[in-house]
């Protein structure tokens, strides 16, 4: 998810997440607790683009989800 309400609800509920950041800085608004449960894709190079999220490729998201699913569930 992007830096939106559902991301923060998932983090609060302890759900593992892949979060997408282009315009915001995840150091300020991203999931900071339990880094083993969260993968942050931060592409600041898209910040000034017309469609900033296009800087995050679907292949990057797919890879991050796969990595997160391979991690132990008890982390």
N, CA, C and O atoms as CSV, one atom per row, in Angstrom:
chain,resi,resn,atom,element,x,y,z
A,1,UNK,N,N,0.836,-1.184,0.000
A,1,UNK,CA,C,0.000,0.000,0.000
A,1,UNK,C,C,0.879,1.245,0.000
A,1,UNK,O,O,2.062,1.191,0.338
A,2,UNK,N,N,0.300,2.326,-0.372
A,2,UNK,CA,C,0.984,3.607,-0.271
A,2,UNK,C,C,0.924,4.113,1.158
A,2,UNK,O,O,0.439,3.418,2.050
A,3,UNK,N,N,1.409,5.300,1.371
A,3,UNK,CA,C,1.406,5.934,2.694
A,3,UNK,C,C,0.001,6.451,2.963
A,3,UNK,O,O,-0.280,7.643,2.840
A,4,UNK,N,N,-0.875,5.518,3.333
A,4,UNK,CA,C,-2.289,5.846,3.537
A,4,UNK,C,C,-2.776,5.224,4.842
A,4,UNK,O,O,-2.042,4.500,5.514
A,5,UNK,N,N,-4.000,5.514,5.177
A,5,UNK,CA,C,-4.609,4.972,6.388
A,5,UNK,C,C,-4.529,3.460,6.495
A,5,UNK,O,O,-4.176,2.950,7.558
A,6,UNK,N,N,-4.851,2.706,5.414
A,6,UNK,CA,C,-4.762,1.247,5.517
A,6,UNK,C,C,-3.369,0.739,5.896
A,6,UNK,O,O,-3.254,-0.264,6.600
A,7,UNK,N,N,-2.311,1.416,5.441
A,7,UNK,CA,C,-0.968,1.017,5.838
A,7,UNK,C,C,-0.819,1.139,7.346
A,7,UNK,O,O,-0.336,0.213,7.998
A,8,UNK,N,N,-1.219,2.250,7.896
A,8,UNK,CA,C,-1.026,2.500,9.324
A,8,UNK,C,C,-1.918,1.604,10.175
A,8,UNK,O,O,-1.533,1.222,11.280
A,9,UNK,N,N,-3.090,1.268,9.681
A,9,UNK,CA,C,-3.962,0.315,10.389
A,9,UNK,C,C,-3.316,-1.070,10.383
A,9,UNK,O,O,-3.299,-1.750,11.409
A,10,UNK,N,N,-2.787,-1.490,9.236
A,10,UNK,CA,C,-2.133,-2.795,9.139
A,10,UNK,C,C,-0.927,-2.871,10.078
A,10,UNK,O,O,-0.728,-3.882,10.752
A,11,UNK,N,N,-0.133,-1.820,10.123
A,11,UNK,CA,C,1.032,-1.789,11.007
A,11,UNK,C,C,0.583,-1.893,12.463
A,11,UNK,O,O,1.164,-2.651,13.239
A,12,UNK,N,N,-0.437,-1.142,12.829
A,12,UNK,CA,C,-0.947,-1.182,14.205
A,12,UNK,C,C,-1.493,-2.556,14.562
A,12,UNK,O,O,-1.422,-2.976,15.716
A,13,UNK,N,N,-2.040,-3.259,13.566
A,13,UNK,CA,C,-2.600,-4.591,13.800
A,13,UNK,C,C,-1.541,-5.685,13.737
A,13,UNK,O,O,-1.852,-6.854,13.965
A,14,UNK,N,N,-0.303,-5.329,13.434
A,14,UNK,CA,C,0.774,-6.299,13.389
A,14,UNK,C,C,0.862,-7.084,12.098
A,14,UNK,O,O,1.515,-8.127,12.049
A,15,UNK,N,N,0.211,-6.598,11.053
A,15,UNK,CA,C,0.217,-7.261,9.752
A,15,UNK,C,C,1.504,-6.897,9.013
A,15,UNK,O,O,1.940,-5.747,9.048
A,16,UNK,N,N,2.103,-7.868,8.353
A,16,UNK,CA,C,3.287,-7.583,7.546
A,16,UNK,C,C,2.871,-6.747,6.335
A,16,UNK,O,O,1.795,-6.948,5.773
A,17,UNK,N,N,3.733,-5.810,5.940
A,17,UNK,CA,C,3.359,-4.905,4.853
A,17,UNK,C,C,4.505,-4.661,3.884
A,17,UNK,O,O,5.681,-4.786,4.227
A,18,UNK,N,N,4.127,-4.311,2.676
A,18,UNK,CA,C,5.030,-3.719,1.696
A,18,UNK,C,C,4.457,-2.328,1.453
A,18,UNK,O,O,3.327,-2.188,0.985
A,19,UNK,N,N,5.234,-1.309,1.771
A,19,UNK,CA,C,4.730,0.057,1.630
A,19,UNK,C,C,5.488,0.800,0.542
A,19,UNK,O,O,6.692,0.624,0.357
A,20,UNK,N,N,4.748,1.627,-0.164
A,20,UNK,CA,C,5.265,2.333,-1.336
A,20,UNK,C,C,5.355,3.826,-1.053
A,20,UNK,O,O,4.356,4.463,-0.722
A,21,UNK,N,N,6.553,4.377,-1.185
A,21,UNK,CA,C,6.773,5.792,-0.926
A,21,UNK,C,C,7.486,6.432,-2.102
A,21,UNK,O,O,8.538,5.955,-2.528
A,22,UNK,N,N,6.929,7.494,-2.621
A,22,UNK,CA,C,7.581,8.276,-3.667
A,22,UNK,C,C,7.685,9.738,-3.225
A,22,UNK,O,O,8.757,10.334,-3.329
A,23,UNK,N,N,6.607,10.312,-2.741
A,23,UNK,CA,C,6.629,11.730,-2.374
A,23,UNK,C,C,6.907,11.949,-0.891
A,23,UNK,O,O,7.487,12.971,-0.523
A,24,UNK,N,N,6.517,11.031,-0.049
A,24,UNK,CA,C,6.736,11.175,1.394
A,24,UNK,C,C,8.035,10.476,1.786
A,24,UNK,O,O,8.519,9.596,1.075
A,25,UNK,N,N,8.579,10.874,2.907
A,25,UNK,CA,C,9.785,10.252,3.429
A,25,UNK,C,C,9.376,9.213,4.473
A,25,UNK,O,O,8.801,9.572,5.500
A,26,UNK,N,N,9.664,7.927,4.227
A,26,UNK,CA,C,9.242,6.899,5.175
A,26,UNK,C,C,9.905,7.025,6.541
A,26,UNK,O,O,9.421,6.443,7.512
A,27,UNK,N,N,10.991,7.764,6.634
A,27,UNK,CA,C,11.616,7.979,7.936
A,27,UNK,C,C,10.691,8.765,8.865
A,27,UNK,O,O,10.795,8.667,10.088
A,28,UNK,N,N,9.789,9.543,8.275
A,28,UNK,CA,C,8.866,10.348,9.069
A,28,UNK,C,C,7.487,9.715,9.208
A,28,UNK,O,O,6.852,9.838,10.256
A,29,UNK,N,N,7.019,9.037,8.159
A,29,UNK,CA,C,5.642,8.534,8.186
A,29,UNK,C,C,5.537,7.033,7.936
A,29,UNK,O,O,4.434,6.487,7.926
A,30,UNK,N,N,6.662,6.364,7.736
A,30,UNK,CA,C,6.616,4.941,7.408
A,30,UNK,C,C,6.533,4.052,8.633
A,30,UNK,O,O,6.592,4.529,9.766
A,31,UNK,N,N,6.393,2.741,8.395
A,31,UNK,CA,C,6.362,1.794,9.508
A,31,UNK,C,C,7.771,1.659,10.104
A,31,UNK,O,O,8.653,1.053,9.497
A,32,UNK,N,N,7.965,2.218,11.270
A,32,UNK,CA,C,9.292,2.255,11.892
A,32,UNK,C,C,9.529,1.091,12.851
A,32,UNK,O,O,10.678,0.727,13.100
A,33,UNK,N,N,8.473,0.507,13.387
A,33,UNK,CA,C,8.623,-0.578,14.350
A,33,UNK,C,C,8.688,-1.916,13.634
A,33,UNK,O,O,8.073,-2.098,12.583
A,34,UNK,N,N,9.416,-2.828,14.194
A,34,UNK,CA,C,9.514,-4.193,13.685
A,34,UNK,C,C,9.876,-4.234,12.198
A,34,UNK,O,O,9.063,-4.670,11.383
A,35,UNK,N,N,11.070,-3.791,11.836
A,35,UNK,CA,C,11.456,-3.767,10.422
A,35,UNK,C,C,11.411,-5.143,9.757
A,35,UNK,O,O,11.321,-5.222,8.532
A,36,UNK,N,N,11.471,-6.221,10.529
A,36,UNK,CA,C,11.388,-7.550,9.950
A,36,UNK,C,C,9.994,-7.844,9.393
A,36,UNK,O,O,9.830,-8.771,8.600
A,37,UNK,N,N,8.992,-7.065,9.799
A,37,UNK,CA,C,7.619,-7.262,9.313
A,37,UNK,C,C,7.270,-6.368,8.133
A,37,UNK,O,O,6.209,-6.532,7.529
A,38,UNK,N,N,8.137,-5.432,7.797
A,38,UNK,CA,C,7.776,-4.428,6.800
A,38,UNK,C,C,8.896,-4.212,5.793
A,38,UNK,O,O,10.070,-4.128,6.152
A,39,UNK,N,N,8.514,-4.125,4.542
A,39,UNK,CA,C,9.451,-3.755,3.488
A,39,UNK,C,C,8.980,-2.424,2.930
A,39,UNK,O,O,7.822,-2.269,2.540
A,40,UNK,N,N,9.890,-1.475,2.899
A,40,UNK,CA,C,9.582,-0.143,2.387
A,40,UNK,C,C,10.259,0.026,1.034
A,40,UNK,O,O,11.471,-0.147,0.913
A,41,UNK,N,N,9.477,0.361,0.025
A,41,UNK,CA,C,10.009,0.708,-1.290
A,41,UNK,C,C,9.946,2.224,-1.415
A,41,UNK,O,O,8.872,2.804,-1.571
A,42,UNK,N,N,11.101,2.849,-1.344
A,42,UNK,CA,C,11.167,4.313,-1.377
A,42,UNK,C,C,11.878,4.731,-2.651
A,42,UNK,O,O,13.042,4.388,-2.858
A,43,UNK,N,N,11.189,5.463,-3.497
A,43,UNK,CA,C,11.750,5.932,-4.765
A,43,UNK,C,C,11.596,7.446,-4.849
A,43,UNK,O,O,10.713,7.935,-5.554
A,44,UNK,N,N,12.441,8.196,-4.143
A,44,UNK,CA,C,12.313,9.654,-4.126
A,44,UNK,C,C,12.548,10.303,-5.483
A,44,UNK,O,O,12.189,11.464,-5.683
A,45,UNK,N,N,13.151,9.564,-6.424
A,45,UNK,CA,C,13.376,10.158,-7.745
A,45,UNK,C,C,12.070,10.471,-8.460
A,45,UNK,O,O,12.068,11.253,-9.411
A,46,UNK,N,N,10.957,9.880,-8.028
A,46,UNK,CA,C,9.661,10.168,-8.622
A,46,UNK,C,C,8.959,11.365,-8.007
A,46,UNK,O,O,7.875,11.747,-8.448
A,47,UNK,N,N,9.566,11.954,-7.000
A,47,UNK,CA,C,8.923,13.018,-6.223
A,47,UNK,C,C,8.378,14.168,-7.067
A,47,UNK,O,O,7.281,14.657,-6.797
A,48,UNK,N,N,9.104,14.600,-8.060
A,48,UNK,CA,C,8.672,15.751,-8.850
A,48,UNK,C,C,8.007,15.368,-10.170
A,48,UNK,O,O,7.738,16.233,-11.004
A,49,UNK,N,N,7.747,14.099,-10.360
A,49,UNK,CA,C,7.112,13.631,-11.591
A,49,UNK,C,C,5.608,13.885,-11.548
A,49,UNK,O,O,5.034,14.097,-10.480
A,50,UNK,N,N,4.992,13.861,-12.698
A,50,UNK,CA,C,3.539,14.022,-12.776
A,50,UNK,C,C,2.849,12.851,-12.057
A,50,UNK,O,O,1.846,13.043,-11.370
A,51,UNK,N,N,3.390,11.651,-12.220
A,51,UNK,CA,C,2.856,10.453,-11.558
A,51,UNK,C,C,3.979,9.834,-10.731
A,51,UNK,O,O,4.649,8.913,-11.200
A,52,UNK,N,N,4.197,10.320,-9.518
A,52,UNK,CA,C,5.350,9.896,-8.717
A,52,UNK,C,C,5.435,8.390,-8.470
A,52,UNK,O,O,6.533,7.834,-8.429
A,53,UNK,N,N,4.301,7.731,-8.308
A,53,UNK,CA,C,4.327,6.309,-7.984
A,53,UNK,C,C,4.826,5.453,-9.149
A,53,UNK,O,O,5.157,4.284,-8.954
A,54,UNK,N,N,4.885,6.011,-10.340
A,54,UNK,CA,C,5.419,5.252,-11.478
A,54,UNK,C,C,6.904,4.946,-11.314
A,54,UNK,O,O,7.444,4.107,-12.034
A,55,UNK,N,N,7.563,5.611,-10.383
A,55,UNK,CA,C,8.970,5.323,-10.114
A,55,UNK,C,C,9.129,3.964,-9.436
A,55,UNK,O,O,10.225,3.404,-9.412
A,56,UNK,N,N,8.039,3.438,-8.888
A,56,UNK,CA,C,8.055,2.124,-8.252
A,56,UNK,C,C,7.522,1.119,-9.259
A,56,UNK,O,O,6.352,1.169,-9.640
A,57,UNK,N,N,8.371,0.220,-9.681
A,57,UNK,CA,C,7.998,-0.759,-10.701
A,57,UNK,C,C,7.229,-1.926,-10.100
A,57,UNK,O,O,7.465,-2.316,-8.956
A,58,UNK,N,N,6.313,-2.476,-10.874
A,58,UNK,CA,C,5.540,-3.622,-10.397
A,58,UNK,C,C,6.465,-4.791,-10.070
A,58,UNK,O,O,6.184,-5.558,-9.149
A,59,UNK,N,N,7.560,-4.939,-10.808
A,59,UNK,CA,C,8.521,-6.008,-10.522
A,59,UNK,C,C,9.155,-5.832,-9.142
A,59,UNK,O,O,9.434,-6.815,-8.455
A,60,UNK,N,N,9.381,-4.581,-8.738
A,60,UNK,CA,C,9.924,-4.319,-7.405
A,60,UNK,C,C,8.932,-4.734,-6.320
A,60,UNK,O,O,9.313,-5.321,-5.307
A,61,UNK,N,N,7.659,-4.423,-6.545
A,61,UNK,CA,C,6.620,-4.783,-5.584
A,61,UNK,C,C,6.491,-6.297,-5.503
A,61,UNK,O,O,6.410,-6.859,-4.411
A,62,UNK,N,N,6.471,-6.953,-6.649
A,62,UNK,CA,C,6.359,-8.411,-6.709
A,62,UNK,C,C,7.510,-9.060,-5.947
A,62,UNK,O,O,7.295,-9.992,-5.173
A,63,UNK,N,N,8.719,-8.576,-6.162
A,63,UNK,CA,C,9.887,-9.110,-5.472
A,63,UNK,C,C,9.788,-8.892,-3.965
A,63,UNK,O,O,10.109,-9.791,-3.188
A,64,UNK,N,N,9.347,-7.712,-3.545
A,64,UNK,CA,C,9.220,-7.408,-2.115
A,64,UNK,C,C,8.172,-8.288,-1.451
A,64,UNK,O,O,8.383,-8.770,-0.338
A,65,UNK,N,N,7.051,-8.502,-2.118
A,65,UNK,CA,C,6.016,-9.368,-1.557
A,65,UNK,C,C,6.556,-10.789,-1.411
A,65,UNK,O,O,6.340,-11.433,-0.384
A,66,UNK,N,N,7.257,-11.281,-2.435
A,66,UNK,CA,C,7.845,-12.612,-2.350
A,66,UNK,C,C,8.817,-12.739,-1.197
A,66,UNK,O,O,8.808,-13.734,-0.473
A,67,UNK,N,N,9.657,-11.728,-1.028
A,67,UNK,CA,C,10.620,-11.726,0.077
A,67,UNK,C,C,9.907,-11.751,1.420
A,67,UNK,O,O,10.292,-12.496,2.321
A,68,UNK,N,N,8.876,-10.941,1.551
A,68,UNK,CA,C,8.137,-10.873,2.812
A,68,UNK,C,C,7.449,-12.204,3.119
A,68,UNK,O,O,7.396,-12.625,4.275
A,69,UNK,N,N,6.929,-12.860,2.093
A,69,UNK,CA,C,6.259,-14.144,2.299
A,69,UNK,C,C,7.248,-15.249,2.681
A,69,UNK,O,O,6.851,-16.226,3.315
A,70,UNK,N,N,8.503,-15.119,2.318
A,70,UNK,CA,C,9.508,-16.113,2.670
A,70,UNK,C,C,10.021,-15.931,4.093
A,70,UNK,O,O,10.655,-16.837,4.633
A,71,UNK,N,N,9.767,-14.807,4.696
A,71,UNK,CA,C,10.221,-14.569,6.065
A,71,UNK,C,C,9.376,-15.395,7.027
A,71,UNK,O,O,8.212,-15.682,6.746
A,72,UNK,N,N,9.956,-15.776,8.158
A,72,UNK,CA,C,9.180,-16.545,9.149
A,72,UNK,C,C,7.947,-15.763,9.599
A,72,UNK,O,O,7.987,-14.541,9.735
A,73,UNK,N,N,6.858,-16.486,9.825
A,73,UNK,CA,C,5.601,-15.839,10.209
A,73,UNK,C,C,5.613,-15.321,11.643
A,73,UNK,O,O,4.790,-14.481,12.006
A,74,UNK,N,N,6.524,-15.808,12.442
A,74,UNK,CA,C,6.530,-15.377,13.836
A,74,UNK,C,C,7.368,-14.134,14.069
A,74,UNK,O,O,7.566,-13.743,15.219
A,75,UNK,N,N,7.864,-13.503,13.021
A,75,UNK,CA,C,8.680,-12.309,13.211
A,75,UNK,C,C,7.823,-11.075,13.356
A,75,UNK,O,O,8.349,-9.975,13.525
